[in-house]
Coordinates of C-alpha atoms and ligand atoms in Angstrom, one line a residue:
M1 CA -20.2 119.9 -81.0
N2 CA -19.9 117.0 -78.5
F3 CA -17.1 114.5 -79.1
S4 CA -18.0 110.9 -79.6
I5 CA -15.0 108.7 -78.9
K6 CA -14.9 105.6 -81.0
K7 CA -11.1 105.0 -81.2
I8 CA -8.5 105.5 -78.6
C9 CA -4.7 105.2 -79.1
C10 CA -2.4 104.9 -76.2
I11 CA 1.3 105.7 -76.8
G12 CA 3.4 103.6 -74.5
A13 CA 2.7 99.9 -73.6
G14 CA 4.4 100.0 -70.2
Y15 CA 3.3 99.6 -66.6
V16 CA 0.7 102.3 -67.0
G17 CA -0.4 102.0 -70.7
G18 CA -0.9 98.2 -70.6
P19 CA -3.0 97.8 -67.5
T20 CA -4.9 101.1 -67.9
M21 CA -6.0 100.3 -71.5
A22 CA -6.9 96.7 -70.5
V23 CA -9.3 98.2 -67.9
F24 CA -10.6 100.8 -70.4
A25 CA -11.2 98.1 -73.0
N26 CA -13.1 95.8 -70.6
H27 CA -15.4 98.6 -69.6
C28 CA -15.9 100.2 -73.0
P29 CA -16.5 97.3 -75.5
N30 CA -17.7 99.8 -78.2
I31 CA -14.4 101.7 -78.2
K32 CA -11.5 100.3 -80.2
I33 CA -8.3 100.7 -78.2
T34 CA -4.9 100.4 -79.7
V35 CA -1.8 100.4 -77.5
V36 CA 1.3 101.4 -79.5
D37 CA 5.0 101.3 -78.6
I38 CA 8.3 101.7 -80.3
N39 CA 9.6 98.7 -78.4
Q40 CA 8.9 95.8 -80.7
K41 CA 9.9 93.2 -78.1
R42 CA 7.4 94.6 -75.6
I43 CA 4.6 94.6 -78.2
Q44 CA 5.4 91.0 -79.2
A45 CA 5.2 90.0 -75.5
W46 CA 1.8 91.6 -75.1
K47 CA 0.6 89.6 -78.0
S48 CA 1.9 86.3 -76.6
N49 CA -0.5 83.4 -76.2
D50 CA 1.2 82.6 -72.9
P51 CA 0.3 85.3 -70.3
A52 CA 3.5 84.4 -68.4
E53 CA 5.3 86.1 -71.3
F54 CA 3.4 89.4 -70.9
P55 CA 6.0 92.1 -70.2
I56 CA 4.4 93.1 -66.9
F57 CA 3.4 90.9 -64.0
E58 CA 0.4 92.4 -62.3
P59 CA -2.3 90.4 -60.5
Q60 CA -5.6 90.0 -62.5
L61 CA -4.1 91.6 -65.6
D62 CA -3.9 88.4 -67.6
E63 CA -7.6 87.8 -67.7
L64 CA -8.4 91.3 -68.6
V65 CA -6.0 91.3 -71.5
L66 CA -7.1 87.9 -72.7
N67 CA -10.8 88.9 -72.5
C68 CA -10.4 91.9 -74.9
R69 CA -7.3 91.4 -76.9
D70 CA -8.0 91.2 -80.7
K71 CA -11.6 92.2 -80.0
N72 CA -11.4 95.9 -79.0
L73 CA -7.8 95.9 -77.5
F74 CA -4.9 95.8 -79.9
F75 CA -1.1 96.0 -79.5
T76 CA 1.0 97.3 -82.3
T77 CA 4.1 99.2 -83.3
N78 CA 2.3 101.0 -86.1
L79 CA 2.2 104.5 -84.8
E80 CA 1.0 106.2 -88.0
K81 CA -2.1 104.1 -88.3
S82 CA -3.0 104.1 -84.6
I83 CA -2.6 107.9 -84.3
S84 CA -4.3 108.7 -87.6
E85 CA -7.5 106.9 -86.8
A86 CA -7.8 107.9 -83.1
D87 CA -10.2 110.4 -81.7
M88 CA -8.4 110.4 -78.4
I89 CA -4.7 109.8 -77.7
F90 CA -3.1 109.0 -74.4
I91 CA 0.5 109.8 -73.9
S92 CA 1.8 107.2 -71.5
V93 CA 5.5 107.2 -72.2
N94 CA 8.4 107.1 -69.7
T95 CA 9.5 110.4 -68.1
P96 CA 12.7 109.4 -66.1
T97 CA 15.0 111.8 -64.4
K98 CA 17.5 113.5 -66.9
T99 CA 20.9 112.0 -66.6
K100 CA 22.8 114.8 -68.5
G101 CA 22.5 118.3 -69.7
V102 CA 20.4 121.1 -68.1
G103 CA 18.7 119.9 -65.0
A104 CA 20.5 116.6 -64.9
G105 CA 19.7 114.5 -61.8
K106 CA 16.5 116.5 -61.1
A107 CA 14.4 117.5 -64.1
S108 CA 12.3 114.9 -65.9
D109 CA 13.5 113.9 -69.3
L110 CA 10.7 114.9 -71.6
K111 CA 12.2 113.7 -74.9
W112 CA 9.8 110.8 -75.2
V113 CA 6.8 113.0 -74.5
E114 CA 8.0 115.5 -77.1
A115 CA 8.5 112.8 -79.6
S116 CA 5.0 111.5 -79.0
A117 CA 3.6 115.0 -79.4
R118 CA 5.5 115.4 -82.7
Q119 CA 4.2 112.1 -83.9
I120 CA 0.6 113.1 -83.1
A121 CA 1.1 116.4 -84.8
K122 CA 2.4 114.6 -87.9
F123 CA -0.1 111.7 -88.2
S124 CA -3.4 112.9 -86.8
N125 CA -6.1 113.8 -89.2
S126 CA -9.0 115.6 -87.6
H127 CA -9.9 116.9 -84.2
T128 CA -8.0 114.9 -81.6
I129 CA -8.1 115.0 -77.8
V130 CA -4.6 114.5 -76.5
V131 CA -4.4 113.3 -72.9
E132 CA -1.3 113.5 -70.7
K133 CA -1.3 110.2 -68.8
S134 CA 2.5 110.3 -68.1
T135 CA 3.5 112.2 -64.9
L136 CA 4.8 115.6 -66.1
P137 CA 6.2 118.8 -64.7
V138 CA 3.7 121.6 -64.4
K139 CA 3.3 123.5 -67.6
T140 CA 4.2 120.6 -69.9
A141 CA 0.8 120.9 -71.5
E142 CA 2.0 124.3 -72.8
T143 CA 4.9 122.6 -74.7
I144 CA 2.6 119.9 -76.1
K145 CA 0.1 122.6 -77.3
K146 CA 2.9 124.5 -79.0
I147 CA 4.1 121.4 -80.8
L148 CA 0.6 120.5 -81.9
S149 CA -0.4 123.9 -83.0
G150 CA 2.6 124.0 -85.4
S151 CA 0.8 121.4 -87.5
Q152 CA -2.7 122.3 -88.6
E153 CA -2.9 120.3 -91.8
N154 CA -3.6 116.6 -92.2
N155 CA -1.4 114.1 -94.2
S156 CA -3.0 115.0 -97.4
G157 CA -3.0 118.7 -96.6
K158 CA -6.8 118.9 -97.0
T159 CA -8.7 119.1 -93.7
E160 CA -7.6 121.2 -90.9
K161 CA -6.6 119.3 -87.8
S162 CA -7.1 120.6 -84.3
F163 CA -6.4 119.5 -80.8
S164 CA -7.6 119.7 -77.2
V165 CA -5.0 118.9 -74.5
L166 CA -6.0 117.4 -71.2
S167 CA -4.1 116.2 -68.1
N168 CA -5.3 113.0 -66.6
P169 CA -2.6 111.7 -64.3
E170 CA -2.5 108.1 -63.2
F171 CA -2.5 107.2 -59.5
L172 CA -2.3 103.4 -59.8
S173 CA 0.3 101.6 -57.7
E174 CA 2.1 98.6 -59.1
G175 CA 1.0 95.2 -57.7
N176 CA -2.4 96.7 -57.1
A177 CA -2.9 98.3 -60.5
I178 CA -6.1 96.6 -61.5
N179 CA -7.8 97.2 -58.3
D180 CA -6.7 100.9 -58.3
L181 CA -7.9 101.3 -61.9
E182 CA -11.2 99.6 -61.2
N183 CA -11.9 101.5 -57.9
P184 CA -9.9 104.7 -58.0
D185 CA -10.0 107.1 -55.1
R186 CA -10.5 109.8 -57.7
V187 CA -10.0 110.4 -61.4
L188 CA -8.4 113.8 -62.1
I189 CA -9.1 115.6 -65.3
G190 CA -7.4 118.9 -65.9
G191 CA -8.1 121.2 -68.9
D192 CA -9.9 124.1 -70.3
D193 CA -11.9 122.6 -73.1
E194 CA -15.2 121.5 -71.4
K195 CA -16.3 119.3 -74.3
A196 CA -13.0 117.4 -74.3
I197 CA -13.2 117.0 -70.5
D198 CA -16.8 115.7 -70.8
A199 CA -15.7 113.2 -73.4
L200 CA -13.0 111.7 -71.2
S201 CA -15.3 111.9 -68.1
E202 CA -17.9 110.0 -70.1
I203 CA -15.5 107.2 -70.7
Y204 CA -14.6 106.9 -67.0
S205 CA -18.2 107.1 -65.9
N206 CA -18.7 103.6 -67.4
W207 CA -17.3 102.3 -64.1
V208 CA -16.3 105.2 -61.9
P209 CA -19.0 107.0 -59.8
K210 CA -19.4 110.6 -61.1
N211 CA -18.6 112.2 -57.8
K212 CA -15.1 110.7 -57.9
I213 CA -14.3 112.4 -61.2
L214 CA -12.6 115.6 -60.3
K215 CA -12.3 118.4 -62.9
T216 CA -9.6 121.1 -62.4
N217 CA -7.5 123.5 -64.4
I218 CA -4.6 121.8 -66.2
W219 CA -1.8 123.1 -64.0
S220 CA -3.6 122.0 -60.8
S221 CA -3.9 118.6 -62.3
E222 CA -0.3 118.3 -63.3
L223 CA 0.9 119.6 -59.9
S224 CA -1.5 117.4 -57.9
K225 CA 0.1 114.3 -59.3
L226 CA 3.6 115.4 -58.3
T227 CA 2.2 116.5 -54.9
A228 CA 0.4 113.2 -54.2
N229 CA 3.6 111.2 -54.8
A230 CA 5.6 113.6 -52.8
F231 CA 3.2 113.3 -49.8
L232 CA 3.2 109.5 -50.0
A233 CA 6.9 109.3 -50.2
Q234 CA 7.2 111.8 -47.3
R235 CA 5.2 109.5 -45.1
I236 CA 7.6 106.7 -45.8
S237 CA 10.7 108.8 -45.1
S238 CA 9.0 110.0 -41.9
I239 CA 8.3 106.5 -40.6
N240 CA 11.8 105.2 -41.8
S241 CA 13.5 108.0 -39.8
I242 CA 11.5 106.9 -36.8
S243 CA 12.5 103.3 -37.4
A244 CA 16.1 104.2 -36.7
L245 CA 15.1 105.9 -33.5
C246 CA 13.1 102.8 -32.4
E247 CA 16.2 100.6 -32.9
S248 CA 18.2 102.9 -30.7
T249 CA 15.7 103.4 -27.9
G250 CA 13.8 100.1 -27.5
A251 CA 10.6 101.4 -29.0
D252 CA 8.9 99.1 -31.5
I253 CA 8.1 100.6 -34.9
N254 CA 5.0 98.5 -35.3
Q255 CA 3.6 99.7 -32.0
V256 CA 4.4 103.3 -32.9
K257 CA 2.8 102.8 -36.3
K258 CA -0.4 101.5 -34.7
A259 CA -0.5 104.3 -32.2
I260 CA -0.1 107.1 -34.6
G261 CA -2.2 105.4 -37.4
M262 CA -5.2 105.3 -35.1
D263 CA -5.3 109.1 -35.2
T264 CA -7.8 109.7 -37.9
R265 CA -5.9 112.8 -39.0
I266 CA -2.8 110.7 -39.7
G267 CA -4.5 107.4 -40.9
E268 CA -3.1 103.9 -40.9
K269 CA -2.1 103.5 -44.5
F270 CA 1.4 103.9 -45.9
L271 CA 3.1 103.8 -42.6
S272 CA 5.2 100.6 -43.0
A273 CA 8.9 101.1 -42.3
G274 CA 11.1 99.5 -44.9
P275 CA 14.4 99.5 -46.7
G276 CA 13.6 102.8 -48.4
F277 CA 11.0 103.5 -51.1
G278 CA 11.7 102.3 -54.6
G279 CA 9.8 102.3 -57.8
S280 CA 10.1 104.4 -60.9
C281 CA 8.2 107.4 -59.7
F282 CA 8.6 108.6 -56.1
Q283 CA 12.2 109.7 -56.4
K284 CA 11.8 111.1 -59.9
D285 CA 8.7 113.0 -59.1
I286 CA 10.1 114.5 -55.9
L287 CA 13.3 115.5 -57.8
N288 CA 11.1 117.1 -60.3
L289 CA 9.3 119.1 -57.6
V290 CA 12.7 120.1 -56.2
Y291 CA 13.8 121.3 -59.7
L292 CA 10.5 123.1 -60.2
S293 CA 10.7 124.9 -56.8
S294 CA 14.3 126.0 -57.5
F295 CA 13.3 127.2 -61.0
Y296 CA 10.7 129.4 -59.3
Q297 CA 13.4 130.5 -56.7
L298 CA 11.7 128.8 -53.8
E299 CA 14.8 127.3 -52.3
E300 CA 13.2 126.5 -48.9
V301 CA 10.5 124.5 -50.7
A302 CA 13.2 122.7 -52.8
N303 CA 15.2 121.9 -49.7
Y304 CA 12.2 120.6 -47.8
W305 CA 11.4 118.0 -50.4
Q306 CA 15.0 117.2 -51.0
G307 CA 15.1 116.0 -47.4
V308 CA 12.6 113.3 -48.2
I309 CA 15.0 111.9 -50.8
D310 CA 18.0 112.3 -48.5
I311 CA 16.4 110.2 -45.7
N312 CA 15.5 107.6 -48.3
N313 CA 19.1 107.2 -49.5
W314 CA 20.3 107.2 -45.9
Q315 CA 17.9 104.4 -45.0
K316 CA 19.2 102.2 -47.8
S317 CA 22.8 102.7 -46.9
R318 CA 22.3 102.4 -43.1
I319 CA 20.8 98.9 -43.8
S320 CA 23.8 97.7 -45.7
R321 CA 26.1 99.2 -43.0
L322 CA 24.3 97.5 -40.2
V323 CA 24.4 94.1 -41.9
V324 CA 28.1 94.4 -42.2
N325 CA 28.5 95.5 -38.6
Y326 CA 26.4 92.6 -37.2
L327 CA 28.4 90.1 -39.3
F328 CA 31.6 91.1 -37.3
G329 CA 32.3 94.0 -39.6
N330 CA 33.3 91.7 -42.4
V331 CA 31.2 90.1 -45.2
S332 CA 34.1 89.4 -47.5
E333 CA 33.6 85.9 -49.1
K334 CA 30.6 85.3 -46.9
K335 CA 27.5 84.0 -48.6
I336 CA 24.4 86.2 -48.0
A337 CA 20.9 85.2 -49.2
I338 CA 18.9 88.1 -50.7
L339 CA 15.2 87.4 -50.6
G340 CA 13.4 89.7 -53.0
F341 CA 14.7 92.0 -55.7
A342 CA 11.5 93.8 -56.9
F343 CA 10.9 97.2 -55.3
K344 CA 7.7 95.9 -53.7
A345 CA 5.7 92.6 -53.7
N346 CA 3.5 91.6 -56.6
T347 CA 5.4 93.2 -59.4
N348 CA 8.4 92.2 -61.5
D349 CA 9.5 95.9 -61.6
T350 CA 12.9 96.6 -60.1
R351 CA 13.2 100.3 -61.0
Q352 CA 14.9 102.2 -58.1
S353 CA 14.5 99.0 -56.0
P354 CA 16.4 99.4 -52.7
S355 CA 17.6 95.9 -53.3
I356 CA 19.9 97.3 -56.0
N357 CA 21.7 99.7 -53.7
I358 CA 21.9 97.3 -50.8
C359 CA 23.3 94.5 -53.0
R360 CA 25.8 96.8 -54.6
D361 CA 27.0 98.0 -51.2
L362 CA 27.5 94.4 -50.0
L363 CA 29.2 93.5 -53.3
E364 CA 31.6 96.3 -52.7
E365 CA 32.3 94.8 -49.3
G366 CA 33.2 91.6 -51.0
A367 CA 30.1 89.5 -50.2
H368 CA 28.9 86.6 -52.3
L369 CA 25.2 87.2 -52.8
S370 CA 22.6 84.5 -53.7
I371 CA 19.6 86.3 -55.0
F372 CA 16.0 84.9 -55.1
D373 CA 13.0 86.7 -56.4
P374 CA 9.8 84.8 -57.5
K375 CA 9.0 87.2 -60.4
V376 CA 12.0 89.3 -61.5
E377 CA 13.8 88.0 -64.6
N378 CA 17.4 87.0 -64.2
S379 CA 18.5 89.3 -67.0
K380 CA 16.9 92.2 -65.1
I381 CA 18.9 91.5 -62.0
K382 CA 22.1 91.3 -64.1
D383 CA 21.4 94.6 -65.8
D384 CA 20.6 96.3 -62.5
L385 CA 23.8 95.1 -60.7
Q386 CA 26.1 95.8 -63.6
N387 CA 24.5 98.8 -65.3
D388 CA 26.3 101.4 -63.3
L389 CA 29.3 101.8 -65.6
N390 CA 31.5 103.2 -62.8
K391 CA 30.9 100.1 -60.7
I392 CA 31.4 97.2 -63.0
E393 CA 35.0 96.9 -62.1
V394 CA 34.4 97.3 -58.4
V395 CA 31.7 94.6 -58.4
Q396 CA 33.7 92.1 -60.3
E397 CA 36.8 92.7 -58.3
N398 CA 35.3 92.4 -54.8
G399 CA 32.1 90.5 -54.5
S400 CA 30.1 88.1 -56.6
W401 CA 26.5 87.1 -57.0
E402 CA 24.4 84.3 -58.4
I403 CA 20.7 83.7 -59.0
A404 CA 19.1 81.2 -56.6
S405 CA 16.2 79.0 -57.6
S406 CA 14.4 79.1 -54.3
V407 CA 14.6 80.3 -50.7
L408 CA 16.3 77.1 -49.7
D409 CA 18.8 77.4 -52.5
A410 CA 19.7 81.0 -51.6
A411 CA 20.0 80.1 -47.9
N412 CA 22.1 77.0 -48.3
G413 CA 25.6 77.6 -46.8
S414 CA 24.9 81.3 -46.1
D415 CA 25.7 83.3 -43.0
A416 CA 22.7 85.6 -43.3
I417 CA 19.4 86.1 -45.0
I418 CA 18.3 89.6 -45.9
L419 CA 14.6 89.9 -46.7
L420 CA 14.1 93.0 -49.0
T421 CA 10.7 92.4 -50.7
E422 CA 7.6 91.4 -48.8
W423 CA 6.5 88.5 -51.1
D424 CA 3.8 86.3 -49.6
Q425 CA 5.9 83.2 -49.9
F426 CA 8.5 84.7 -47.5
L427 CA 5.9 85.2 -44.7
N428 CA 5.7 81.5 -43.8
I429 CA 9.3 80.3 -44.1
E430 CA 10.1 77.2 -42.1
W431 CA 12.9 78.7 -40.1
N432 CA 13.6 75.4 -38.3
E433 CA 14.5 73.9 -41.7
L434 CA 16.4 76.8 -43.0
I435 CA 18.8 77.2 -40.1
K436 CA 20.0 73.6 -40.6
L437 CA 21.4 74.7 -44.0
M438 CA 23.2 77.8 -42.7
R439 CA 26.6 78.7 -41.2
K440 CA 26.4 79.8 -37.5
P441 CA 25.8 82.3 -36.1
A442 CA 23.0 82.6 -38.6
W443 CA 21.3 85.9 -39.1
V444 CA 18.1 87.1 -40.6
F445 CA 17.6 90.7 -41.4
D446 CA 14.0 91.5 -42.1
T447 CA 13.8 95.0 -43.7
R448 CA 10.0 94.7 -44.1
S449 CA 9.1 93.5 -40.6
C450 CA 7.0 90.8 -42.2
I451 CA 8.4 87.4 -41.1
D452 CA 7.3 85.3 -38.2
F453 CA 10.2 86.6 -36.1
K454 CA 9.2 84.5 -33.1
S455 CA 9.7 81.3 -35.1
A456 CA 13.0 82.6 -36.4
R457 CA 14.3 83.4 -33.0
K458 CA 13.1 80.0 -31.6
A459 CA 14.8 78.2 -34.5
G460 CA 18.1 79.8 -33.3
F461 CA 18.6 82.8 -35.6
N462 CA 19.9 86.1 -34.6
V463 CA 17.1 88.4 -35.8
W464 CA 17.1 92.0 -36.8
T465 CA 13.8 93.4 -37.9
I466 CA 13.4 97.0 -39.0
G467 CA 12.5 99.4 -36.2
N468 CA 13.3 97.0 -33.4
A469 CA 16.4 96.3 -31.2
P470 CA 18.2 93.2 -32.5
F471 CA 17.7 89.8 -30.9
F472 CA 20.8 87.7 -30.3
N473 CA 20.6 83.9 -29.8
E474 CA 24.3 83.5 -29.4
Ligands
NAD19 P1 7.4 102.3 -69.0 O1 8.8 102.6 -69.2 O2 7.0 101.0 -68.4 O3 6.5 102.4 -70.3 C1 6.7 103.5 -71.2 C2 6.7 103.0 -72.6 O4 6.7 104.0 -73.6 C3 7.9 102.1 -73.0 O5 7.5 100.8 -73.4 C4 8.5 102.9 -74.2 O6 9.1 102.1 -75.2 C5 7.3 103.6 -74.7 N1 7.7 104.8 -75.5 C6 8.6 105.8 -75.3 N2 8.6 106.7 -76.2 C7 7.7 106.3 -77.2 C8 7.2 106.9 -78.4 N3 7.7 108.0 -78.9 N4 6.3 106.2 -79.1 C9 5.9 105.0 -78.7 N5 6.2 104.4 -77.5 C10 7.1 105.1 -76.8 O7 6.8 103.5 -68.1 P2 5.5 103.5 -67.1 O8 5.9 102.9 -65.8 O9 4.4 102.9 -67.8 O10 5.3 105.0 -66.8 C11 4.8 105.9 -67.8 C12 4.4 107.2 -67.2 O11 3.4 107.0 -66.2 C13 5.6 107.9 -66.5 O12 5.5 109.3 -66.7 C14 5.3 107.6 -65.0 O13 5.8 108.6 -64.2 C15 3.8 107.5 -65.0 N6 3.3 106.7 -63.9 C16 3.8 105.5 -63.7 C17 3.2 104.6 -62.7 C18 3.7 103.3 -62.5 O14 3.3 102.6 -61.5 N7 4.7 102.7 -63.2 C19 2.0 105.1 -62.0 C20 1.5 106.3 -62.3 C21 2.1 107.1 -63.3
UGA20 C1 3.3 104.9 -56.2 C2 2.0 105.6 -55.7 O1 1.5 104.8 -54.6 C3 0.9 105.6 -56.8 O2 -0.3 106.3 -56.4 C4 1.5 106.4 -58.1 O3 0.6 106.3 -59.1 C5 2.8 105.7 -58.5 O4 3.7 105.7 -57.4 C6 3.5 106.4 -59.6 O5 3.2 107.6 -59.8 O6 4.3 105.7 -60.2 P1 4.2 102.5 -56.7 O7 5.5 103.2 -56.8 O8 3.8 101.6 -57.8 O9 3.0 103.6 -56.6 O10 4.1 101.7 -55.3 P2 3.9 102.1 -53.8 O11 2.9 101.1 -53.2 O12 3.5 103.5 -53.6 O13 5.3 101.8 -53.2 C7 6.4 102.6 -53.5 C8 7.6 102.2 -52.6 O14 7.3 102.6 -51.2 C9 7.8 100.7 -52.6 O15 9.2 100.5 -52.5 C10 7.2 100.3 -51.3 O16 7.8 99.1 -50.7 C11 7.5 101.5 -50.4 N1 6.5 101.6 -49.3 C12 5.2 101.7 -49.5 C13 7.0 101.5 -48.0 O17 8.2 101.4 -47.7 N2 6.1 101.6 -46.9 C14 4.8 101.8 -47.1 O18 4.0 101.9 -46.1 C15 4.3 101.9 -48.5

């Protein structure tokens, strides 16, 4: 029997579920797609008439959602209905690092995945293809299969239900999600049920060339996702480690980047030094790999990947330390402008953003921070800076922070500007104007090497850009 997919349910209306299903819906007008979430506020936001209120900022997403919503794309909190009518269900829920219990600090917390599997087991009616879209440790499909196989009757107890489980990890990167989904380097489908694999492959082939659809066994698929993220993150830790060496030796990180990137075996992408990688996944997925390696008693493998995280943490803290050092070893009661709070440009996501660590370090040193980000909500910044329960007291006692309404507002009266996210609007700052508002000596710390540093120097700033020796005007 071939499976004909008419109705899809996606559990999880987050950064993956929302954009992915919007792209599916646009390419598959004959499939009804329902995105379901337990978070009522999030679902309400997806239903808003004003796209600015969508829970996720992602270039080009608005038009895709508006084009299909209430035609073949629906957002709801009604899990039972969406699951029971679906032929195919994507599990696209969060899988953060566990904070307590066995594996705390390393293993992924699979409670939301397990809850989803139990809901599917409970509400589905006939044969259902269950697709792991979330990033999961190798062998999670086994757990899902066990949960599903415990329920072979439908709601009314009449027909027998059955399941095929596939792994179809998502490789989109935030800020570029729509382009990544429209033109993926590859689509990976892991599983052992060929008909189910064909059914999913058929959906993708509406817009993805067939030679880019890769079919593997389920464990290879799960492990490839973790490995891809680990390799990408490793490149960033590698270039970041070299950025520190450049600063000490007089080499220029951008020249080194170009020289090595022209080697076709290395390639030019993903070699930008920065304040350390952020985002919800790199750290979590590498920690997961470390945990998995230790579980299989491969300590050397675990230590190797742990090193990628260690360099990343070091990079974040070395930036806060050097800012303090250049400001005469003291930032207490000095105003510092923070430009950018998102973990990268073109997203409103702040999960694991290096800005959080760097701001917290400076607050502990007693600085007064004035934070401007064009897309991150003020409440998000507040949560991020105060959420670490152990640090609430410290932050309140020592430093303080406020939200600024613009670059000028943040810079007004400050001693230094720290650029942490490479938003386009920061690339063409009028340094001549800005310096007039600042206390002297005025510093700019560019952790993304993206500003017009020559203009900043000419305007009279002391300039530090990542991976370069500092430039002193005075
Ligand atoms: P997210 O936190 O933005 O969204 C997950 C959503 O799932 C939340 O809205 C949550 O309320 C909902 N949810 C949790 N349990 C539920 C349940 N039982 N029933 C219904 N809804 C439930 O997370 P995300 O960034 O979209 O990531 C989802 C998964 O995709 C993770 O495993 C992540 O590693 C992976 N991933 C993320 C990205 C990315 O760029 N964010 C890229 C590739 C893969
Ligand atoms: C990353 C991967 O790129 C996606 O393929 C993957 O699907 C996703 O993780 C995931 O599994 O969640 P994302 O975290 O959204 O995507 O964004 P990236 O562009 O990878 O950036 C991650 C971090 O690395 C950001 O903080 C970014 O500023 C930093 N980065 C990236 C650098 O410092 N230098 C670079 O050259 C590239």
